[in-house]
Amino acid sequence: MTQKLVVIGAGMASGRVLEHLFDAGADYDVTLFNAEDRGNYNRIMLSPVLSGDKSYDDIVTHDTDWYESHGVTCRFGEHVTAIDREAKTVTGQNGTVPYDKLLIATGSAPFIIPVQGNDLPGVITYRDLDDTNAMIDAAAKGGKAVVIGGGLLGLEAAAGLAERGMEVTVLHLMGHLMERQLDESAGFLLRRDLQDKGVKVICQASTAAILGETQVEGVMLEDNTGLEADLVVMAVGIRPETRLANDAGLTVARGVEVNAQMQTSDPDIFAVGECVEFDGHLFGLVAPLYDQAKVVANSLMDEPDAFVVKELSTKLKVTGCDLFSAGDFSDGDGREDIVFRDPMRGVYRRLVVEDDVLVGAVMYGDTADSNWFFGLIRDKTAIAEMRETLIFGPAYQGGTPLDPLAAVAALPRDAEICGCNGICKGQIEDAIAAGATDLGAVRATTKASGSCGTCTGLVEQVLAVTLGDDFIMSAAASVCACTDMTHEDVRRMIKSQRLTSMPAVWQACNWTTPDGCHVCRPALNFYLLADWPLEYQDDPQSRFINERKHANIQKDGTFSVVPRMWGGITTPDELRAIADAADKYAVPTVKVTGGQRIDLLGVRGEDLPNIWSDLNDAGMVSGHAYSKGLRTVKTCVGADHCRFGTQDSTGLGIKLEKTLWGSWTPHKLKLAVSGCPRNCAEATCKDIGVVCVDSGYQISIGGAAGMDVRETELLVQVPTEEDTINVIKAVTQLYRENAKYLDRIYKWMGKVGLDWIKERIVDDLDERAALVDRFELSQSIYRKDPWAEHAAKKAASYQPLANLSLEAAE
Amino acid sequence: MSNWIDIAALGDIPQRGARVVKTSLGCVAVFRTAEDDVFALNNACPHKAGPLAEGIVHGKSVTCPLHNWVISLETGEAQGEDEGRVATYPARVENGRILLDRSFLRARAAA
């Protein structure tokens, strides 16, 4: 006999229950109540609806036809007012229906913080499509939004509103965002990324009142900070909607209590979803809801089944914020952390291990391997054997070094090979099949590798994989005899495989020598510190002597010492200190350099820490005259003194030098700032030159005056000093992230093209800002005086290991 | 017959590094490899007398800082196309201490 099933609430859980029942052909006559005037839709996708990526139609899971074809009586837009367990009836606003089995799926209600003004028009919650539409309407008017609550829902609301053009501030009561899913470090990265999207975040913000007369106007915090608001979204949490169950006399704790068969205290009444409490747990994510739905369906069909609580994982659906969290990551006795940070790329991974089992994982920035980690947590896999490499993910388990050809062979056809021209592997394969059997032909027919050229190695590998033995790899110059890989290959491996140490590079790139040579080691040391400024420890033993000892070696083994003169400006006191040092250490030659400073030539190696210490005492620091890094910023006197000067070229030069000093680059980096187009500082033959004009600053790059002599080419003219400094920081960072070691800017520019550089620095202001950020991050480590550090900590290493002069003379 | 002198702790030289020992007839460069092998060579490249102790140490070789000659730490021979040889002296590590042979250093002094 057909039984009557009444379902209260058309959410994701109950929708899934009905699917299971109908799929199994269960004999039920279903009446479905829903307070919202619509059927089941995918609530998780409300965020994409809010952000405009999807429409309501896209997220409907069950449409009218579906209900009709399964004979479901739909009572949408009708509130249920009572359940009568004696009579086994449910009463809605439009009448009463009898049931044999009842399913309560009333979901949850948003928590409204009890402050003054919380009922003003313009204060909304974020639970359903009506809320979403209300936000979309509000955003259409523009203005300011305040989102109270920095959890999953609040942040998705904030990002969506920002996407729609509102000025959004998130208020969060706790010390960091999403504190239930994230630890502090990941919370910080998330906050930074949201702020990049224009979402302002205030943590430890306790709301005191919502202000406004007839419409919300603002939010007042406990610390008396006032925020203007045209819209306030409350997303501080949810509580199970249990009023009907309570009124019906069912056992209710925080939620409607159910057993493992999802049965309430009344055996004919089941409950599912967010309104449920099972074994002390409440549920807010979709995975356990679906598990419950299956159990409910089986219970309704008298099939044995039992719900069990599983580990949960969370992902945030905000474009550009890749976040994953699973399991338990709180500190505890016997728990150990494995942490990987790559702040430059905004990547953070933390694994929590207890008794050789992974119990928690937080990933931010790169969540590609999240399913693998989640599997380890869920299956309680023993991880002792892979613990050393666990944090690097599944690609690192098994211990075989990576074969670049196998990696290329494994790429799907739609994998992008040439980022500049948007060419995928499949297009290259097609071109090869059509007769383009060498690099030049592929480049001519597809444009792949024709722009910046960094993917040349990859294109060749696609050729090799596709053609097999028919392809003869062109003899692209490898880094050195230790490897077959080119500089570009190695740089790509370092970035893509996250190689953060020299042994990792040797291993992954099949180095044939145990520890490299004098050619590759300085290059690798540079690539590693440029790509992983915080992670990688600079290795002095892989640096040429000049950079290891912070002085230039001369042909007789003595050194030259060049203190910095910011922008070429010095003082009588500095000159006296230099003269005193020259006397004290019997410096044979004192020379004025082309970079507007003074070179003390012929200093003995063991005197270096002492002469540095003396120069430090007079306020001078290393001039890095020995480095593949910033050398000098040459200036003319500019508007301060010169009757032609248009801007303060000296001042700008000093600012630039103080910003850039200490930075390592692929080759030496020389700058100059001229105060007018007469160009007395010779800015147009420097790596980066600035020529001041009345209307601003012309920044040009790629000059040289060495073995090659070249004039710079104009990158951009900007109106202010601040813009100038930012453009120069950005171009320096772009150069060091991409250029081959020992390529000056002009050589690098010859390979990638000035247009490629302009696209990133001039046309794309976001990219410029990101480059500036990465530059500053690196400079937080390297903008310091190595002389002071060596004089204080390493002075002994400059002395002979032992003195046997007397011994030998015995 | 050998006559070892305790020069310094192994840790006083960084891995893939070198320090010099002064003698009355110029410096001896003492190298430590990544494998903690220790070698002692005359601190002058056969090419233009570059200070080998300032070079980059790789494998069991050092590259001269002046003109990139590569010298074998085991034999003192210049590698590759370059021709020349640097004097080498017995050196060993015992209980974490670097030991050099006094008689060889003396012989050198007398040479």
Coordinates of C-alpha atoms in Angstrom, one line a residue, chain A residues 33-444:
Chain A
F33 CA 6.3 21.9 2.1
N34 CA 8.7 24.8 1.6
A35 CA 8.6 28.2 3.3
E36 CA 10.4 29.6 0.3
D37 CA 8.2 30.0 -2.7
R38 CA 10.4 27.6 -4.8
G39 CA 11.6 24.1 -4.8
N40 CA 15.1 22.6 -4.3
Y41 CA 18.1 24.4 -5.4
N42 CA 21.8 24.2 -4.7
R43 CA 22.4 26.5 -1.8
I44 CA 26.1 26.1 -2.0
M45 CA 26.0 27.9 -5.3
L46 CA 24.4 31.0 -3.9
S47 CA 27.9 32.6 -3.7
P48 CA 28.4 32.3 -7.5
V49 CA 24.9 33.7 -7.9
L50 CA 25.8 36.7 -5.7
S51 CA 29.1 37.3 -7.5
G52 CA 27.2 37.1 -10.8
D53 CA 29.0 34.0 -12.1
K54 CA 25.8 32.0 -12.1
S55 CA 22.1 32.7 -12.2
Y56 CA 19.2 31.1 -10.2
D57 CA 18.3 28.9 -13.2
D58 CA 21.8 27.4 -13.2
I59 CA 21.5 26.2 -9.6
V60 CA 18.0 24.7 -9.6
T61 CA 18.4 21.0 -8.8
H62 CA 14.8 19.9 -9.2
D63 CA 12.3 21.7 -11.5
T64 CA 8.5 21.6 -11.8
D65 CA 8.7 18.8 -14.3
W66 CA 10.6 16.6 -11.9
Y67 CA 8.1 17.1 -9.1
E68 CA 5.3 16.4 -11.5
S69 CA 6.7 13.3 -13.0
H70 CA 7.3 11.9 -9.5
G71 CA 3.9 12.9 -8.2
V72 CA 5.2 15.2 -5.5
T73 CA 2.5 17.5 -4.2
C74 CA 4.4 20.8 -3.8
R75 CA 3.3 23.3 -1.2
F76 CA 5.9 26.0 -1.8
G77 CA 5.6 29.4 -0.1
E78 CA 3.6 27.8 2.7
H79 CA 4.7 27.8 6.3
V80 CA 4.0 24.7 8.4
T81 CA 2.3 25.7 11.6
A82 CA 2.0 22.5 13.5
I83 CA 2.7 18.8 13.7
D84 CA 0.1 16.6 15.4
R85 CA 1.8 13.4 16.3
E86 CA -1.3 11.8 17.8
A87 CA -3.3 12.3 14.6
K88 CA -0.3 12.0 12.4
T89 CA -1.0 15.2 10.5
V90 CA 0.9 18.2 9.4
T91 CA -0.9 21.6 9.3
G92 CA 0.2 24.3 6.9
Q93 CA -1.2 27.8 6.3
N94 CA -3.5 26.3 3.6
G95 CA -4.7 23.1 5.3
T96 CA -3.8 19.8 6.9
V97 CA -2.3 16.7 5.4
P98 CA -2.0 13.2 7.0
Y99 CA 1.3 11.4 7.1
D100 CA 2.5 7.8 7.6
K101 CA 6.1 9.0 7.8
L102 CA 7.3 12.6 8.3
L103 CA 10.6 14.1 7.4
I104 CA 11.7 17.3 9.1
A105 CA 14.2 19.1 7.0
T106 CA 13.8 22.6 8.3
G107 CA 17.4 23.5 8.0
S108 CA 18.9 26.3 10.0
A109 CA 18.2 29.9 10.8
P110 CA 20.8 32.6 10.8
F111 CA 21.9 33.9 14.1
I112 CA 21.0 37.5 14.6
I113 CA 23.3 39.3 17.0
P114 CA 21.2 41.0 19.7
V115 CA 22.2 44.6 19.2
Q116 CA 20.2 47.7 18.8
G117 CA 19.1 48.3 15.2
N118 CA 19.4 44.7 14.0
D119 CA 15.9 44.9 12.6
L120 CA 16.4 48.0 10.4
P121 CA 15.7 47.8 6.7
G122 CA 19.0 47.1 5.0
V123 CA 20.1 44.6 7.6
I124 CA 19.9 41.1 6.0
T125 CA 21.2 37.6 6.6
Y126 CA 22.6 35.3 4.0
R127 CA 20.8 32.0 3.9
D128 CA 18.6 31.7 0.8
L129 CA 17.9 33.1 -2.6
D130 CA 15.8 35.9 -1.3
D131 CA 18.7 37.1 0.8
T132 CA 21.0 36.8 -2.2
N133 CA 18.6 38.8 -4.4
A134 CA 18.3 41.4 -1.7
M135 CA 22.1 41.8 -1.7
I136 CA 22.2 41.9 -5.5
D137 CA 19.6 44.7 -5.5
A138 CA 21.4 46.6 -2.8
A139 CA 24.7 46.2 -4.6
A140 CA 23.2 47.6 -7.8
K141 CA 22.8 50.9 -5.9
G142 CA 26.5 50.8 -5.0
G143 CA 27.7 52.3 -1.7
K144 CA 29.1 50.6 1.4
A145 CA 28.5 47.2 2.8
V146 CA 29.5 45.9 6.2
V147 CA 29.5 42.1 6.6
I148 CA 29.4 41.0 10.2
G149 CA 31.2 37.6 10.5
G150 CA 34.4 36.4 8.9
G151 CA 33.4 32.8 8.5
L152 CA 32.9 30.9 5.3
L153 CA 29.5 32.5 4.5
G154 CA 30.4 36.0 5.5
L155 CA 33.5 36.0 3.3
E156 CA 31.7 34.6 0.3
A157 CA 29.1 37.3 0.8
A158 CA 31.8 40.0 1.1
A159 CA 33.7 38.8 -2.0
G160 CA 30.4 38.7 -3.9
L161 CA 29.4 42.2 -2.9
A162 CA 32.9 43.5 -3.7
E163 CA 32.6 41.8 -7.1
R164 CA 29.4 43.7 -7.6
G165 CA 31.1 47.0 -6.9
M166 CA 30.3 47.7 -3.3
E167 CA 32.9 49.0 -0.8
V168 CA 33.0 46.1 1.7
T169 CA 34.2 45.8 5.2
V170 CA 34.2 42.5 7.1
L171 CA 33.9 42.6 10.8
H172 CA 35.1 39.6 12.6
L173 CA 35.0 39.0 16.4
M174 CA 38.0 36.7 16.6
G175 CA 41.6 37.4 16.0
H176 CA 41.8 35.9 12.5
L177 CA 39.4 35.0 9.8
M178 CA 37.7 31.6 9.6
E179 CA 39.2 30.6 13.0
R180 CA 37.3 27.3 13.0
Q181 CA 38.8 26.2 9.8
L182 CA 42.1 28.0 9.6
D183 CA 45.0 28.6 11.7
E184 CA 46.4 32.1 12.2
S185 CA 49.0 32.0 9.3
A186 CA 46.5 30.9 6.7
G187 CA 44.0 33.4 8.1
F188 CA 46.5 36.1 7.5
L189 CA 47.1 35.1 3.9
L190 CA 43.4 35.0 3.3
R191 CA 43.0 38.4 4.8
R192 CA 45.7 39.8 2.6
D193 CA 44.2 38.3 -0.5
L194 CA 40.8 39.6 0.4
Q195 CA 42.2 43.1 1.0
D196 CA 43.8 42.8 -2.5
K197 CA 40.3 42.3 -3.8
G198 CA 39.2 45.5 -2.1
V199 CA 37.6 43.9 0.9
K200 CA 38.6 45.6 4.1
V201 CA 38.9 43.2 7.1
I202 CA 38.7 44.3 10.8
C203 CA 39.4 41.5 13.2
Q204 CA 38.6 41.5 17.0
A205 CA 35.7 43.8 16.0
S206 CA 32.8 43.5 18.4
T207 CA 29.6 45.1 17.0
A208 CA 28.0 47.5 19.6
A209 CA 25.0 48.8 17.6
I210 CA 23.6 49.1 14.1
L211 CA 22.8 52.7 13.4
G212 CA 20.0 54.3 11.3
E213 CA 16.6 56.0 11.6
T214 CA 14.4 54.4 8.9
Q215 CA 17.2 52.5 7.0
V216 CA 20.6 51.2 8.1
E217 CA 23.2 53.9 8.0
G218 CA 26.2 52.5 9.8
V219 CA 27.7 50.2 12.4
M220 CA 29.2 51.2 15.7
L221 CA 31.9 49.0 17.2
E222 CA 32.6 48.5 20.9
D223 CA 35.7 50.6 20.6
N224 CA 33.6 53.4 19.2
T225 CA 34.8 53.0 15.7
G226 CA 32.0 54.0 13.4
L227 CA 31.5 52.6 9.9
E228 CA 29.2 53.9 7.3
A229 CA 26.9 51.2 5.7
D230 CA 24.1 51.1 3.2
L231 CA 23.8 47.4 3.7
V232 CA 24.6 45.2 6.7
V233 CA 24.9 41.4 6.1
M234 CA 24.8 39.3 9.2
A235 CA 26.7 36.1 8.8
V236 CA 27.8 35.3 12.3
G237 CA 26.5 31.7 12.4
I238 CA 23.5 29.5 12.2
R239 CA 21.4 27.5 14.6
P240 CA 19.3 24.5 13.8
E241 CA 15.7 25.5 13.0
T242 CA 13.9 23.4 15.7
R243 CA 10.7 25.3 16.5
L244 CA 8.3 22.8 14.9
A245 CA 10.0 19.8 16.4
N246 CA 10.1 21.5 19.8
D247 CA 6.4 22.3 19.6
A248 CA 5.6 18.7 18.6
G249 CA 7.4 17.5 21.7
L250 CA 10.3 15.7 20.0
T251 CA 13.6 15.5 21.8
V252 CA 15.6 18.5 20.9
A253 CA 19.0 19.6 22.3
R254 CA 20.7 22.1 20.1
G255 CA 19.2 20.4 17.1
V256 CA 16.5 17.7 16.6
E257 CA 18.1 14.6 18.1
V258 CA 18.3 11.6 15.8
N259 CA 19.7 8.1 16.1
A260 CA 22.0 6.6 13.5
Q261 CA 19.0 5.7 11.3
M262 CA 18.1 9.5 11.4
Q263 CA 15.0 8.7 13.4
T264 CA 13.8 11.3 16.0
S265 CA 12.3 10.3 19.3
D266 CA 9.1 9.5 17.4
P267 CA 9.9 6.5 15.2
D268 CA 7.7 7.7 12.4
I269 CA 9.4 11.1 12.2
F270 CA 12.8 11.4 10.7
A271 CA 15.0 14.5 10.4
V272 CA 17.8 15.4 8.1
G273 CA 20.2 18.2 7.5
E274 CA 21.2 21.3 9.4
C275 CA 18.3 21.0 11.8
V276 CA 19.7 17.7 13.1
E277 CA 21.8 16.9 16.1
F278 CA 23.5 13.5 16.1
D279 CA 25.8 12.3 18.8
G280 CA 26.5 15.9 19.9
H281 CA 27.4 17.0 16.4
L282 CA 25.6 19.7 14.3
F283 CA 26.1 19.8 10.5
G284 CA 26.6 22.7 8.2
L285 CA 28.5 21.3 5.2
V286 CA 26.9 19.4 2.4
A287 CA 28.9 16.1 2.5
P288 CA 27.5 14.8 5.7
L289 CA 24.0 16.0 4.7
Y290 CA 24.2 13.8 1.6
D291 CA 25.3 10.9 3.8
Q292 CA 22.3 11.5 6.1
A293 CA 20.0 11.7 3.1
K294 CA 21.0 8.3 1.9
V295 CA 20.5 6.9 5.4
V296 CA 17.0 8.5 5.7
A297 CA 16.0 7.1 2.3
N298 CA 17.2 3.6 3.3
S299 CA 15.4 3.9 6.7
L300 CA 12.2 4.9 4.9
M301 CA 12.5 1.8 2.7
D302 CA 13.3 -0.4 5.8
E303 CA 16.8 -1.0 4.5
P304 CA 19.4 -1.2 7.2
D305 CA 21.9 1.7 7.2
A306 CA 23.6 3.8 9.7
F307 CA 24.9 7.3 9.7
V308 CA 28.5 7.9 10.8
V309 CA 30.3 11.2 11.3
K310 CA 33.2 11.5 9.0
E311 CA 36.1 13.9 8.8
L312 CA 35.1 17.1 7.0
S313 CA 36.9 19.3 4.7
T314 CA 36.1 22.9 3.7
K315 CA 36.9 24.9 0.6
L316 CA 36.1 28.6 0.2
K317 CA 34.4 29.6 -3.0
V318 CA 36.0 33.0 -3.5
T319 CA 37.9 33.4 -6.8
G320 CA 41.5 33.9 -6.1
C321 CA 41.5 32.6 -2.6
D322 CA 42.3 28.9 -2.7
L323 CA 41.7 27.5 0.7
F324 CA 41.3 24.1 2.1
S325 CA 41.0 22.8 5.6
A326 CA 40.3 19.4 6.9
G327 CA 40.4 17.5 10.2
D328 CA 41.6 18.8 13.4
F329 CA 44.5 21.2 13.5
S330 CA 44.5 22.5 17.0
D331 CA 47.8 22.2 19.0
G332 CA 48.0 19.4 21.5
D333 CA 50.4 17.1 23.3
G334 CA 51.9 14.5 21.0
R335 CA 50.9 16.5 17.9
E336 CA 53.5 17.7 15.5
D337 CA 53.3 20.2 12.8
I338 CA 54.8 20.1 9.3
V339 CA 54.7 23.5 7.8
F340 CA 55.5 24.8 4.4
R341 CA 55.5 28.5 3.6
D342 CA 56.0 30.3 0.4
P343 CA 54.9 33.8 1.2
M344 CA 55.9 35.2 -2.1
R345 CA 53.3 33.2 -3.9
G346 CA 51.0 33.2 -0.9
V347 CA 51.2 29.5 -0.4
Y348 CA 50.9 28.0 3.1
R349 CA 50.5 24.4 4.0
R350 CA 50.3 22.9 7.5
L351 CA 49.9 19.3 8.3
V352 CA 49.2 18.0 11.8
V353 CA 50.5 14.6 12.6
E354 CA 49.6 12.5 15.6
D355 CA 50.9 8.9 16.2
D356 CA 52.1 8.7 12.6
V357 CA 48.7 9.5 11.2
L358 CA 47.7 12.8 9.5
V359 CA 44.9 14.3 11.6
G360 CA 44.6 17.8 10.1
A361 CA 45.5 19.8 7.1
V362 CA 45.3 23.5 6.3
M363 CA 46.2 24.6 2.8
Y364 CA 46.2 28.1 1.4
G365 CA 47.1 29.3 -2.1
D366 CA 47.7 26.0 -3.7
T367 CA 45.1 23.4 -2.9
A368 CA 45.8 21.1 -5.9
D369 CA 46.7 18.2 -3.6
S370 CA 43.9 18.7 -1.1
N371 CA 42.0 15.5 -2.0
W372 CA 45.1 13.4 -1.5
F373 CA 45.7 14.9 1.9
F374 CA 42.0 14.5 2.8
G375 CA 42.2 10.9 1.8
L376 CA 45.1 10.3 4.2
I377 CA 43.2 11.9 7.0
R378 CA 40.0 10.0 6.3
D379 CA 41.7 6.7 5.9
K380 CA 44.1 7.2 8.8
T381 CA 46.9 6.1 6.6
A382 CA 50.2 5.5 8.3
I383 CA 52.5 8.2 7.0
A384 CA 55.8 7.4 8.8
E385 CA 57.6 6.3 5.7
M386 CA 56.7 9.4 3.6
R387 CA 56.9 11.8 6.4
E388 CA 60.0 13.6 5.1
T389 CA 58.3 14.5 1.8
L390 CA 54.7 14.4 2.9
I391 CA 54.2 18.1 2.7
F392 CA 55.1 18.3 -0.9
G393 CA 52.2 16.1 -1.9
P394 CA 51.6 12.9 -3.9
A395 CA 54.0 13.8 -6.7
Y396 CA 56.9 13.4 -4.3
Q397 CA 56.0 10.0 -2.9
G398 CA 57.8 7.1 -4.5
G399 CA 61.3 8.6 -4.7
T400 CA 62.0 8.5 -8.4
P401 CA 63.4 11.7 -9.7
L402 CA 61.1 13.6 -12.1
D403 CA 61.6 12.9 -15.7
P404 CA 60.6 16.1 -17.5
L405 CA 59.6 14.2 -20.6
A406 CA 57.3 11.9 -18.7
A407 CA 55.8 14.9 -17.0
V408 CA 55.2 16.6 -20.4
A409 CA 53.8 13.3 -21.9
A410 CA 51.4 13.2 -19.0
L411 CA 50.0 16.7 -19.6
P412 CA 46.5 16.8 -21.0
R413 CA 45.9 18.3 -24.5
D414 CA 44.4 21.4 -23.0
A415 CA 47.4 22.1 -20.8
E416 CA 48.8 25.6 -21.7
I417 CA 52.4 25.4 -22.9
C418 CA 52.9 29.0 -24.1
G419 CA 51.4 31.4 -21.7
C420 CA 52.2 34.5 -23.9
N421 CA 50.2 33.3 -26.9
G422 CA 47.8 31.0 -25.1
I423 CA 48.9 27.8 -27.0
C424 CA 47.9 24.5 -25.5
K425 CA 49.7 21.2 -25.9
G426 CA 47.0 19.9 -28.2
Q427 CA 47.5 22.8 -30.7
I428 CA 51.2 22.0 -30.8
E429 CA 50.5 18.3 -31.3
D430 CA 48.2 19.2 -34.2
A431 CA 50.8 21.4 -35.7
I432 CA 53.3 18.6 -35.5
A433 CA 50.9 16.2 -37.1
A434 CA 50.4 18.7 -39.9
G435 CA 54.1 18.7 -40.6
A436 CA 55.8 21.1 -38.2
T437 CA 58.5 18.8 -37.0
D438 CA 61.0 21.2 -35.5
L439 CA 61.0 24.1 -33.1
G440 CA 61.1 26.8 -35.8
A441 CA 58.2 25.3 -37.7
V442 CA 56.1 24.9 -34.5
R443 CA 56.9 28.5 -33.7
A444 CA 56.0 29.7 -37.2

